[in-house]
Short mmCIF file of N, CA and C and ligand atoms in Angstrom, two decimals:
data_model
loop_
_atom_site.label_atom_id
_atom_site.label_comp_id
_atom_site.label_asym_id
_atom_site.label_seq_id
_atom_site.Cartn_x
_atom_site.Cartn_y
_atom_site.Cartn_z
N UNK A 1 -20.15 -7.52 -10.19
CA UNK A 1 -19.87 -8.94 -9.08
C UNK A 1 -20.39 -8.48 -7.82
N UNK A 2 -21.22 -8.27 -7.17
CA UNK A 2 -21.44 -8.85 -5.92
C UNK A 2 -20.87 -8.87 -4.66
N UNK A 3 -20.54 -7.94 -4.35
CA UNK A 3 -19.49 -8.63 -3.44
C UNK A 3 -19.92 -9.80 -2.40
N UNK A 4 -20.68 -9.60 -1.80
CA UNK A 4 -21.53 -10.10 -0.71
C UNK A 4 -23.36 -9.76 -0.87
N UNK A 5 -24.45 -11.35 -0.58
CA UNK A 5 -25.88 -10.82 -0.67
C UNK A 5 -26.00 -9.92 0.34
N UNK A 6 -25.18 -9.22 1.25
CA UNK A 6 -25.51 -7.76 1.80
C UNK A 6 -25.05 -6.37 1.36
N UNK A 7 -25.01 -6.94 0.18
CA UNK A 7 -23.45 -5.38 -0.61
C UNK A 7 -24.55 -5.39 -2.33
N UNK A 8 -26.53 -4.95 -1.86
CA UNK A 8 -27.14 -4.99 -2.32
C UNK A 8 -26.78 -4.12 -4.34
N UNK A 9 -24.92 -3.70 -4.40
CA UNK A 9 -24.55 -2.45 -5.63
C UNK A 9 -23.44 -3.59 -5.45
N UNK A 10 -22.95 -2.92 -6.88
CA UNK A 10 -21.07 -3.74 -7.39
C UNK A 10 -20.73 -2.16 -7.44
N UNK A 11 -19.82 -2.81 -6.22
CA UNK A 11 -18.22 -1.28 -6.44
C UNK A 11 -17.07 -1.97 -7.29
N UNK A 12 -17.52 -0.27 -7.32
CA UNK A 12 -16.92 -0.48 -9.13
C UNK A 12 -14.85 -0.47 -8.17
N UNK A 13 -14.71 -0.89 -8.79
CA UNK A 13 -12.60 -2.05 -8.39
C UNK A 13 -11.96 -1.57 -10.07
N UNK A 14 -11.21 -2.15 -9.85
CA UNK A 14 -9.56 -2.12 -11.10
C UNK A 14 -9.26 -3.65 -10.80
N UNK A 15 -9.23 -3.47 -9.78
CA UNK A 15 -7.92 -4.24 -9.34
C UNK A 15 -8.60 -5.49 -8.65
N UNK A 16 -8.19 -6.53 -9.15
CA UNK A 16 -9.66 -8.19 -8.41
C UNK A 16 -8.28 -8.99 -7.19
N UNK A 17 -8.20 -9.03 -6.25
CA UNK A 17 -7.11 -9.66 -5.01
C UNK A 17 -6.93 -9.79 -5.53
N UNK A 18 -6.10 -10.98 -6.16
CA UNK A 18 -5.13 -10.93 -6.79
C UNK A 18 -4.15 -10.17 -8.20
N UNK A 19 -4.61 -8.82 -7.87
CA UNK A 19 -4.12 -8.09 -8.47
C UNK A 19 -4.01 -7.49 -10.28
N UNK A 20 -5.69 -8.79 -10.76
CA UNK A 20 -5.57 -9.26 -12.59
C UNK A 20 -6.35 -7.76 -12.53
N UNK A 21 -5.70 -7.09 -13.32
CA UNK A 21 -7.03 -5.67 -13.68
C UNK A 21 -8.50 -6.28 -14.67
N UNK A 22 -8.90 -5.67 -13.66
CA UNK A 22 -10.72 -6.20 -14.20
C UNK A 22 -11.15 -5.23 -15.16
N UNK A 23 -11.02 -4.09 -14.71
CA UNK A 23 -11.65 -2.65 -14.95
C UNK A 23 -10.78 -1.96 -16.11
N UNK A 24 -10.04 -2.45 -17.19
CA UNK A 24 -8.95 -1.76 -17.88
C UNK A 24 -9.38 -0.54 -18.41
N UNK A 25 -10.45 0.05 -18.95
CA UNK A 25 -11.11 1.18 -18.90
C UNK A 25 -10.79 2.26 -17.98
N UNK A 26 -11.00 1.76 -17.43
CA UNK A 26 -10.90 2.39 -15.49
C UNK A 26 -9.46 3.12 -15.22
N UNK A 27 -8.74 2.24 -15.57
CA UNK A 27 -7.33 1.78 -15.22
C UNK A 27 -7.03 3.17 -15.79
N UNK A 28 -6.10 4.38 -14.36
CA UNK A 28 -5.25 5.35 -14.44
C UNK A 28 -3.59 4.83 -15.23
N UNK A 29 -3.82 6.31 -15.92
CA UNK A 29 -2.45 6.36 -16.71
C UNK A 29 -1.79 6.67 -15.68
N UNK A 30 -0.97 6.18 -15.30
CA UNK A 30 -0.13 6.76 -14.52
C UNK A 30 1.40 5.84 -14.49
N UNK A 31 2.57 7.19 -14.94
CA UNK A 31 4.03 6.41 -15.95
C UNK A 31 4.33 4.99 -14.17
N UNK A 32 6.15 4.94 -15.09
CA UNK A 32 6.25 4.10 -13.61
C UNK A 32 6.88 5.14 -11.87
N UNK A 33 8.13 5.78 -12.80
CA UNK A 33 7.57 7.16 -11.48
C UNK A 33 7.02 7.21 -10.82
N UNK A 34 5.44 7.58 -10.87
CA UNK A 34 4.04 7.46 -10.46
C UNK A 34 3.97 6.00 -9.59
N UNK A 35 3.76 5.58 -10.29
CA UNK A 35 3.52 4.15 -9.10
C UNK A 35 5.10 3.53 -8.19
N UNK A 36 5.95 3.86 -7.86
CA UNK A 36 6.86 3.56 -7.51
C UNK A 36 6.53 5.13 -6.60
N UNK A 37 6.89 6.06 -6.35
CA UNK A 37 6.30 7.11 -5.50
C UNK A 37 4.54 6.79 -4.83
N UNK A 38 3.83 6.10 -5.30
CA UNK A 38 3.17 5.76 -4.76
C UNK A 38 3.14 4.32 -3.09
N UNK A 39 3.90 3.66 -4.09
CA UNK A 39 5.05 2.69 -3.27
C UNK A 39 5.29 3.10 -2.42
N UNK A 40 5.80 3.72 -2.32
CA UNK A 40 6.91 4.30 -1.57
C UNK A 40 5.65 5.59 0.01
N UNK A 41 4.58 5.95 -1.16
CA UNK A 41 4.12 6.44 -0.06
C UNK A 41 3.09 5.22 0.99
N UNK A 42 2.85 4.56 0.32
CA UNK A 42 2.45 3.20 0.97
C UNK A 42 3.39 2.65 2.09
N UNK A 43 4.82 2.87 1.73
CA UNK A 43 5.37 2.12 2.23
C UNK A 43 5.77 2.96 3.65
N UNK A 44 6.35 4.04 3.46
CA UNK A 44 6.74 4.87 4.30
C UNK A 44 5.03 4.80 5.54
N UNK A 45 4.03 4.78 5.37
CA UNK A 45 2.74 5.26 5.92
C UNK A 45 2.43 3.58 6.87
N UNK A 46 3.10 2.69 5.68
CA UNK A 46 3.29 1.37 6.94
C UNK A 46 3.96 1.36 7.48
N UNK A 47 5.07 1.10 7.75
CA UNK A 47 6.67 1.29 8.34
C UNK A 47 6.16 3.33 9.78
N UNK A 48 5.79 3.78 9.76
CA UNK A 48 4.60 4.91 10.20
C UNK A 48 4.30 4.41 11.73
N UNK A 49 2.55 3.62 10.84
CA UNK A 49 1.99 3.25 11.62
C UNK A 49 2.42 2.00 13.05
N UNK A 50 3.28 1.04 11.74
CA UNK A 50 3.54 0.26 13.04
C UNK A 50 3.97 0.43 14.23
N UNK A 51 5.33 1.73 13.66
CA UNK A 51 6.27 2.11 14.54
C UNK A 51 4.93 2.83 16.10
N UNK A 52 4.55 3.67 15.66
CA UNK A 52 2.96 4.53 16.02
C UNK A 52 2.34 3.83 17.04
N UNK A 53 1.67 2.86 15.98
CA UNK A 53 1.36 1.15 17.30
C UNK A 53 2.42 0.70 18.98
N UNK A 54 3.77 1.23 18.44
CA UNK A 54 4.66 0.35 19.23
C UNK A 54 4.17 1.68 20.51
N UNK A 55 4.35 3.33 19.80
CA UNK A 55 4.64 4.01 21.27
C UNK A 55 3.31 4.41 22.10
N UNK A 56 2.61 3.72 21.02
CA UNK A 56 1.06 3.59 21.92
C UNK A 56 1.33 2.94 22.77
N UNK A 57 1.72 1.42 22.69
CA UNK A 57 1.93 0.29 22.94
C UNK A 57 2.31 0.74 24.64
N UNK A 58 2.91 1.42 24.60
CA UNK A 58 4.24 2.00 25.91
C UNK A 58 4.49 3.11 25.96
N UNK A 59 2.85 3.87 25.72
CA UNK A 59 2.33 5.26 26.15
C UNK A 59 2.82 5.43 25.86
N UNK A 60 3.58 6.58 25.70
CA UNK A 60 4.11 7.48 24.49
C UNK A 60 3.16 7.99 23.34
N UNK A 61 2.73 7.21 23.27
CA UNK A 61 1.30 8.27 22.29
C UNK A 61 0.61 7.82 22.89
N UNK A 62 -0.35 9.73 22.50
CA UNK A 62 -1.95 8.95 22.76
C UNK A 62 -2.69 8.40 22.19
N UNK A 63 -4.07 8.79 21.36
CA UNK A 63 -4.30 8.76 20.34
C UNK A 63 -3.83 7.86 19.03
N UNK A 64 -4.04 6.54 18.38
CA UNK A 64 -4.16 6.54 17.49
C UNK A 64 -4.18 5.46 17.17
N UNK A 65 -5.32 6.62 15.44
CA UNK A 65 -5.70 5.20 14.73
C UNK A 65 -5.22 5.04 13.67
N UNK A 66 -4.49 3.17 14.03
CA UNK A 66 -4.01 2.61 12.63
C UNK A 66 -4.79 2.08 11.50
N UNK A 67 -3.67 2.21 10.52
CA UNK A 67 -4.44 2.27 9.29
C UNK A 67 -3.73 1.38 8.06
N UNK A 68 -3.60 0.30 8.65
CA UNK A 68 -2.37 -0.54 8.09
C UNK A 68 -3.56 -1.40 7.12
N UNK A 69 -3.73 -1.81 6.25
CA UNK A 69 -4.67 -2.50 4.97
C UNK A 69 -5.51 -1.27 4.04
N UNK A 70 -5.06 -0.02 4.19
CA UNK A 70 -6.32 0.17 3.43
C UNK A 70 -5.48 1.38 3.41
N UNK A 71 -4.33 1.51 3.02
CA UNK A 71 -3.44 2.04 2.64
C UNK A 71 -3.51 3.29 1.22
N UNK A 72 -3.95 2.03 0.48
CA UNK A 72 -4.37 1.81 -0.60
C UNK A 72 -4.89 3.21 -1.55
N UNK A 73 -6.47 3.48 -0.56
CA UNK A 73 -7.50 3.91 -1.07
C UNK A 73 -7.24 5.51 -0.59
N UNK A 74 -6.34 5.54 0.41
CA UNK A 74 -6.46 6.50 1.57
C UNK A 74 -5.17 7.33 0.56
N UNK A 75 -4.14 7.24 0.41
CA UNK A 75 -3.41 7.43 -0.59
C UNK A 75 -3.09 7.84 -2.09
N UNK A 76 -3.90 6.83 -2.40
CA UNK A 76 -4.23 6.82 -3.66
C UNK A 76 -5.33 7.38 -3.64
N UNK A 77 -6.18 8.20 -3.64
CA UNK A 77 -7.21 10.07 -3.18
C UNK A 77 -6.42 9.99 -3.23
N UNK A 78 -5.97 10.17 -2.01
CA UNK A 78 -4.72 11.74 -1.89
C UNK A 78 -4.54 12.19 -3.34
N UNK A 79 -3.72 11.14 -3.93
CA UNK A 79 -2.20 11.34 -4.86
C UNK A 79 -3.62 12.10 -6.09
N UNK A 80 -4.21 12.08 -5.89
CA UNK A 80 -5.17 12.64 -7.50
C UNK A 80 -5.59 13.94 -6.91
N UNK A 81 -5.45 14.07 -6.22
CA UNK A 81 -5.10 15.92 -5.65
C UNK A 81 -4.82 17.19 -6.35
N UNK A 82 -4.94 18.31 -5.89
CA UNK A 82 -4.41 18.75 -5.77
C UNK A 82 -4.26 19.87 -4.95
N UNK A 83 -2.79 20.55 -4.44
CA UNK A 83 -2.30 20.66 -2.93
C UNK A 83 -3.65 22.13 -2.74
N UNK A 84 -3.89 22.73 -4.02
CA UNK A 84 -5.36 23.64 -3.18
C UNK A 84 -6.38 23.45 -3.95
N UNK A 85 -6.47 21.95 -3.41
CA UNK A 85 -7.64 21.28 -3.11
C UNK A 85 -7.67 21.11 -1.37
N UNK A 86 -9.33 20.72 -0.84
CA UNK A 86 -9.82 20.70 0.56
C UNK A 86 -9.85 19.56 0.70
N UNK A 87 -9.14 19.31 2.18
CA UNK A 87 -9.01 18.11 2.64
C UNK A 87 -10.13 17.99 4.43
N UNK A 88 -10.92 16.91 4.43
CA UNK A 88 -11.49 17.16 5.82
C UNK A 88 -11.20 16.12 6.34
N UNK A 89 -10.72 15.92 6.69
CA UNK A 89 -9.98 14.52 7.11
C UNK A 89 -10.60 13.82 8.42
N UNK A 90 -11.20 12.40 8.29
CA UNK A 90 -11.55 11.24 10.09
C UNK A 90 -10.16 11.60 11.06
N UNK A 91 -9.93 10.88 11.91
CA UNK A 91 -9.10 10.69 13.22
C UNK A 91 -8.46 10.40 12.60
N UNK A 92 -8.67 8.94 11.74
CA UNK A 92 -8.14 7.35 11.26
C UNK A 92 -6.88 8.03 9.63
N UNK A 93 -7.64 9.69 8.96
CA UNK A 93 -6.81 10.15 8.03
C UNK A 93 -6.06 11.34 7.87
N UNK A 94 -4.73 10.24 9.31
CA UNK A 94 -3.99 11.49 9.03
C UNK A 94 -2.74 11.44 7.86
N UNK A 95 -2.13 9.96 7.57
CA UNK A 95 -1.40 9.87 5.76
C UNK A 95 -2.13 10.60 5.19
N UNK A 96 -2.71 11.53 4.15
CA UNK A 96 -3.20 11.82 3.63
C UNK A 96 -2.83 13.89 4.20
N UNK A 97 -3.45 14.09 5.17
CA UNK A 97 -2.80 14.95 5.91
C UNK A 97 -1.04 15.22 5.40
N UNK A 98 -1.07 13.74 6.06
CA UNK A 98 0.98 14.74 5.51
C UNK A 98 1.23 15.09 4.41
N UNK A 99 0.81 14.27 3.77
CA UNK A 99 0.69 13.78 2.52
C UNK A 99 0.84 15.66 1.59
N UNK A 100 -0.93 16.50 2.44
CA UNK A 100 -1.13 16.98 1.76
C UNK A 100 -0.08 18.37 2.62
N UNK A 101 0.36 17.11 3.24
CA UNK A 101 1.15 18.83 3.32
C UNK A 101 1.69 18.90 5.52
N UNK A 102 0.30 18.17 5.48
CA UNK A 102 0.90 18.32 7.80
C UNK A 102 2.67 18.26 7.79
N UNK A 103 3.13 18.33 8.77
CA UNK A 103 4.32 18.25 9.17
C UNK A 103 4.25 16.78 9.57
N UNK A 104 5.61 15.94 9.99
CA UNK A 104 5.28 15.24 10.03
C UNK A 104 4.43 14.96 12.06
N UNK A 105 5.95 15.91 12.26
CA UNK A 105 5.80 16.05 14.00
C UNK A 105 4.82 16.32 14.51
N UNK A 106 4.43 17.36 13.25
CA UNK A 106 3.30 18.19 14.17
C UNK A 106 1.82 16.65 14.03
N UNK A 107 1.55 15.88 13.42
CA UNK A 107 1.16 15.02 13.89
C UNK A 107 1.44 13.68 14.61
N UNK A 108 2.15 13.58 15.07
CA UNK A 108 2.91 13.09 15.87
C UNK A 108 2.39 13.75 17.46
N UNK A 109 2.60 15.65 17.96
CA UNK A 109 1.73 16.20 19.13
C UNK A 109 0.55 16.11 18.75
N UNK A 110 -0.06 16.28 17.53
CA UNK A 110 -1.40 15.43 17.64
C UNK A 110 -2.44 14.72 18.63
N UNK A 111 -1.50 13.18 18.68
CA UNK A 111 -1.59 12.10 19.37
C UNK A 111 -1.59 12.49 19.81
N UNK A 112 -0.98 12.91 20.30
CA UNK A 112 0.15 13.05 22.06
C UNK A 112 -1.02 14.14 22.85
N UNK A 113 -2.02 15.14 21.84
CA UNK A 113 -3.18 15.58 22.47
C UNK A 113 -2.18 17.53 22.30
N UNK A 114 -1.33 17.42 22.07
CA UNK A 114 -0.97 18.94 21.97
C UNK A 114 -1.10 19.94 21.11
N UNK A 115 -1.89 20.59 21.74
CA UNK A 115 -2.32 22.15 21.01
C UNK A 115 -1.43 21.79 19.18
N UNK A 116 -0.35 21.90 19.01
CA UNK A 116 0.52 22.44 17.57
C UNK A 116 0.07 21.33 17.12
N UNK A 117 -0.54 20.03 16.96
CA UNK A 117 -0.98 18.99 16.10
C UNK A 117 -2.24 19.68 15.89
N UNK A 118 -3.01 20.19 16.40
CA UNK A 118 -4.03 20.76 15.09
C UNK A 118 -3.95 22.75 14.69
N UNK A 119 -2.75 23.00 14.52
CA UNK A 119 -2.50 24.07 14.31
C UNK A 119 -2.28 23.60 12.60
N UNK A 120 -3.18 23.42 11.94
CA UNK A 120 -3.06 23.20 10.28
C UNK A 120 -1.97 24.83 9.44
N UNK A 121 -0.80 24.02 9.08
CA UNK A 121 -0.40 25.38 8.74
C UNK A 121 -1.02 26.20 7.51
N UNK A 122 -0.92 27.83 7.36
CA UNK A 122 -1.86 28.06 6.79
C UNK A 122 -1.28 27.68 5.04
N UNK A 123 -1.00 27.28 4.83
CA UNK A 123 -0.89 26.39 3.25
C UNK A 123 -1.28 25.18 3.08
N UNK A 124 -1.72 24.81 3.68
CA UNK A 124 -1.71 23.46 3.89
C UNK A 124 -3.87 23.74 3.92
N UNK A 125 -4.73 22.36 2.54
CA UNK A 125 -5.87 22.85 2.77
C UNK A 125 -6.65 22.49 3.38
N UNK A 126 -6.35 22.60 4.75
CA UNK A 126 -7.85 21.28 5.55
C UNK A 126 -7.53 22.08 6.60
N UNK A 127 -8.63 20.85 7.11
CA UNK A 127 -9.22 21.19 8.37
C UNK A 127 -8.45 20.63 9.79
N UNK A 128 -8.58 20.54 10.76
CA UNK A 128 -8.61 19.17 11.93
C UNK A 128 -9.56 17.88 11.90
N UNK A 129 -8.67 17.24 12.23
CA UNK A 129 -9.46 15.62 11.79
C UNK A 129 -10.13 16.08 12.70
N UNK A 130 -11.37 14.82 11.95
CA UNK A 130 -12.26 15.15 12.95
C UNK A 130 -13.06 13.66 13.79
N UNK A 131 -13.19 13.21 15.41
CA UNK A 131 -13.48 12.34 16.09
C UNK A 131 -15.00 12.47 16.46
N UNK A 132 -15.76 13.65 15.70
CA UNK A 132 -16.82 13.43 16.26
C UNK A 132 -17.77 13.12 15.09
N UNK A 133 -18.15 11.72 15.30
CA UNK A 133 -18.14 10.56 13.87
C UNK A 133 -18.74 12.14 13.14
N UNK A 134 -18.88 11.77 11.05
CA UNK A 134 -19.13 12.94 10.17
C UNK A 134 -18.80 14.20 10.44
N UNK A 135 -18.72 14.61 11.31
CA UNK A 135 -18.81 15.62 11.49
C UNK A 135 -17.90 16.44 10.55
N UNK A 136 -16.95 16.14 9.56
CA UNK A 136 -16.27 16.47 8.61
C UNK A 136 -17.36 15.91 7.33
N UNK A 137 -18.51 15.94 7.47
CA UNK A 137 -19.43 15.83 6.46
C UNK A 137 -20.50 17.28 5.86
N UNK A 138 -20.34 17.31 7.16
CA UNK A 138 -20.77 19.03 7.70
C UNK A 138 -19.84 20.09 7.09
N UNK A 139 -18.72 19.98 7.44
CA UNK A 139 -16.99 20.71 6.66
C UNK A 139 -17.62 21.23 5.87
N UNK A 140 -17.27 19.43 4.92
CA UNK A 140 -17.00 19.14 3.36
C UNK A 140 -18.30 19.79 3.20
N UNK A 141 -19.52 19.85 3.10
CA UNK A 141 -20.74 20.75 2.08
C UNK A 141 -20.47 22.32 2.10
N UNK A 142 -19.54 22.76 3.51
CA UNK A 142 -20.04 23.76 3.25
C UNK A 142 -18.07 23.78 2.38
N UNK A 143 -17.31 23.42 2.85
CA UNK A 143 -16.51 24.27 1.65
C UNK A 143 -16.53 24.22 0.39
N UNK A 144 -17.06 22.71 0.46
CA UNK A 144 -17.60 22.76 -1.57
C UNK A 144 -18.23 24.30 -1.79
N UNK A 145 -19.00 24.38 -1.05
CA UNK A 145 -20.44 25.41 -1.61
C UNK A 145 -19.40 26.53 -1.34
N UNK A 146 -18.55 27.27 -0.68
CA UNK A 146 -17.48 28.18 -0.46
C UNK A 146 -16.61 28.02 -1.83
N UNK A 147 -16.14 27.37 -2.49
CA UNK A 147 -15.59 26.77 -3.66
C UNK A 147 -15.96 27.07 -4.89
N UNK A 148 -17.65 26.75 -5.01
CA UNK A 148 -18.72 26.99 -5.14
C UNK A 148 -18.89 27.86 -5.46
N UNK A 149 -19.42 28.94 -4.40
CA UNK A 149 -20.38 30.33 -4.88
C UNK A 149 -18.93 31.13 -5.26
N UNK A 150 -17.06 30.92 -5.17
CA UNK A 150 -16.18 31.73 -5.81
C UNK A 150 -16.09 31.65 -6.54
N UNK A 151 -16.96 30.24 -7.80
CA UNK A 151 -15.96 29.59 -9.15
C UNK A 151 -15.04 29.69 -8.97
N UNK A 152 -14.23 28.93 -8.02
CA UNK A 152 -12.98 28.33 -7.82
C UNK A 152 -13.10 26.65 -8.49
N UNK A 153 -12.45 26.05 -9.56
CA UNK A 153 -11.80 24.96 -9.91
C UNK A 153 -11.27 24.41 -8.47
N UNK A 154 -11.83 23.17 -7.26
CA UNK A 154 -10.71 23.10 -6.71
C UNK A 154 -11.78 22.18 -6.04
N UNK A 155 -11.79 20.94 -5.30
CA UNK A 155 -12.78 19.62 -4.83
C UNK A 155 -12.49 19.99 -3.88
N UNK A 156 -13.08 19.27 -2.94
CA UNK A 156 -13.13 19.24 -1.22
C UNK A 156 -13.22 18.30 -0.93
N UNK A 157 -13.01 16.98 0.06
CA UNK A 157 -13.26 15.43 -0.10
C UNK A 157 -13.56 14.99 1.94
N UNK A 158 -14.08 14.32 1.60
CA UNK A 158 -13.90 13.71 3.00
C UNK A 158 -13.36 11.92 3.15
N UNK A 159 -13.25 12.27 4.07
CA UNK A 159 -13.09 11.00 4.11
C UNK A 159 -13.48 9.72 5.53
N UNK A 160 -14.32 8.77 5.19
CA UNK A 160 -15.18 8.80 6.92
C UNK A 160 -14.82 6.29 6.46
N UNK A 161 -15.03 6.54 7.74
CA UNK A 161 -15.36 4.95 7.58
C UNK A 161 -16.10 4.46 7.32
N UNK A 162 -16.05 3.02 7.53
CA UNK A 162 -17.36 2.34 6.55
C UNK A 162 -18.20 1.00 7.65
N UNK A 163 -18.64 2.13 8.81
CA UNK A 163 -19.14 0.99 9.95
C UNK A 163 -18.14 0.27 10.48
N UNK A 164 -18.49 0.65 12.20
CA UNK A 164 -17.93 0.26 13.07
C UNK A 164 -17.65 -0.85 13.34
N UNK A 165 -16.96 -2.11 12.98
CA UNK A 165 -16.46 -3.92 13.11
C UNK A 165 -15.99 -3.22 14.86
N UNK A 166 -16.77 -3.97 15.64
CA UNK A 166 -16.32 -4.58 17.14
C UNK A 166 -14.59 -4.85 16.77
N UNK A 167 -13.97 -4.29 17.62
CA UNK A 167 -12.48 -5.91 17.74
C UNK A 167 -11.13 -3.84 17.02
N UNK A 168 -11.96 -3.82 16.33
CA UNK A 168 -11.02 -3.08 14.38
C UNK A 168 -10.14 -1.86 15.66
N UNK A 169 -11.32 -1.18 16.82
CA UNK A 169 -10.51 0.35 16.23
C UNK A 169 -9.81 0.20 17.81
N UNK A 170 -9.48 1.05 16.98
CA UNK A 170 -8.01 1.60 18.53
C UNK A 170 -6.91 0.18 19.05
C1 TPP B 1 -21.25 10.81 17.48
C2 TPP B 1 -19.84 10.08 17.64
N1 TPP B 1 -20.38 9.29 18.76
C3 TPP B 1 -20.26 8.14 18.81
C4 TPP B 1 -18.24 8.29 19.08
C5 TPP B 1 -18.18 6.51 19.36
N2 TPP B 1 -17.36 5.89 18.36
C6 TPP B 1 -15.46 6.57 17.56
S1 TPP B 1 -14.92 5.42 16.86
C7 TPP B 1 -16.01 4.90 16.48
C8 TPP B 1 -16.46 4.21 14.85
C9 TPP B 1 -16.11 4.63 14.18
O1 TPP B 1 -15.65 3.64 12.58
P1 TPP B 1 -16.24 3.80 10.88
O2 TPP B 1 -17.43 5.49 11.27
O3 TPP B 1 -16.83 2.78 10.27
O4 TPP B 1 -14.45 4.10 11.17
P2 TPP B 1 -13.55 3.55 11.66
O5 TPP B 1 -12.98 3.72 13.39
O6 TPP B 1 -14.10 2.01 11.35
O7 TPP B 1 -12.21 4.12 10.39
C10 TPP B 1 -17.79 5.15 16.91
C11 TPP B 1 -18.66 5.55 17.30
C12 TPP B 1 -17.38 9.56 18.23
N3 TPP B 1 -16.89 9.74 18.55
N4 TPP B 1 -19.14 10.47 17.54
#
């Protein structure tokens, strides 16, 4: 089913808006514990998001891109990765970065423009979030080529927006 007449392709989906499974073949084999962990991550991220927006409005945080409503696509896709896989985030993809290992306090420092906020720990396979639109896509090509040349079994993943909707940004 097409989402609307402006979308000339059928999106891959497993759940319908009402939560029923529409594509059982693609249903991931997740245990109850894993589903609970995913839910915990989404609720944690929603609470952090609300707190960060409040701090931003009080002038206590600088740049902060809200994530409410897209936690599932961010955290679900990240949950499929291994610690060795390489993350190329955009400015909105801080939750994946935190669950990949960036200490939460550094995410807040990043929002405050502090240099330590952008210092990704050595054991966290990621680059800094990109604010230049699509810069992470060229980085992705380079990292993926490096992985391929080394013959490693890792993936590199980049995240980006779906096209700016006025009023949604910040
Ligand atoms: C090269 C470049 N041009 C313009 C901008 C200004 N800019 C910042 S956010 C934004 C919209 C991004 O929309 P989208 O890629 O859909 O991501 P979203 O914020 O919706 O997640 C623009 C045009 C920029 N950051 N970089």
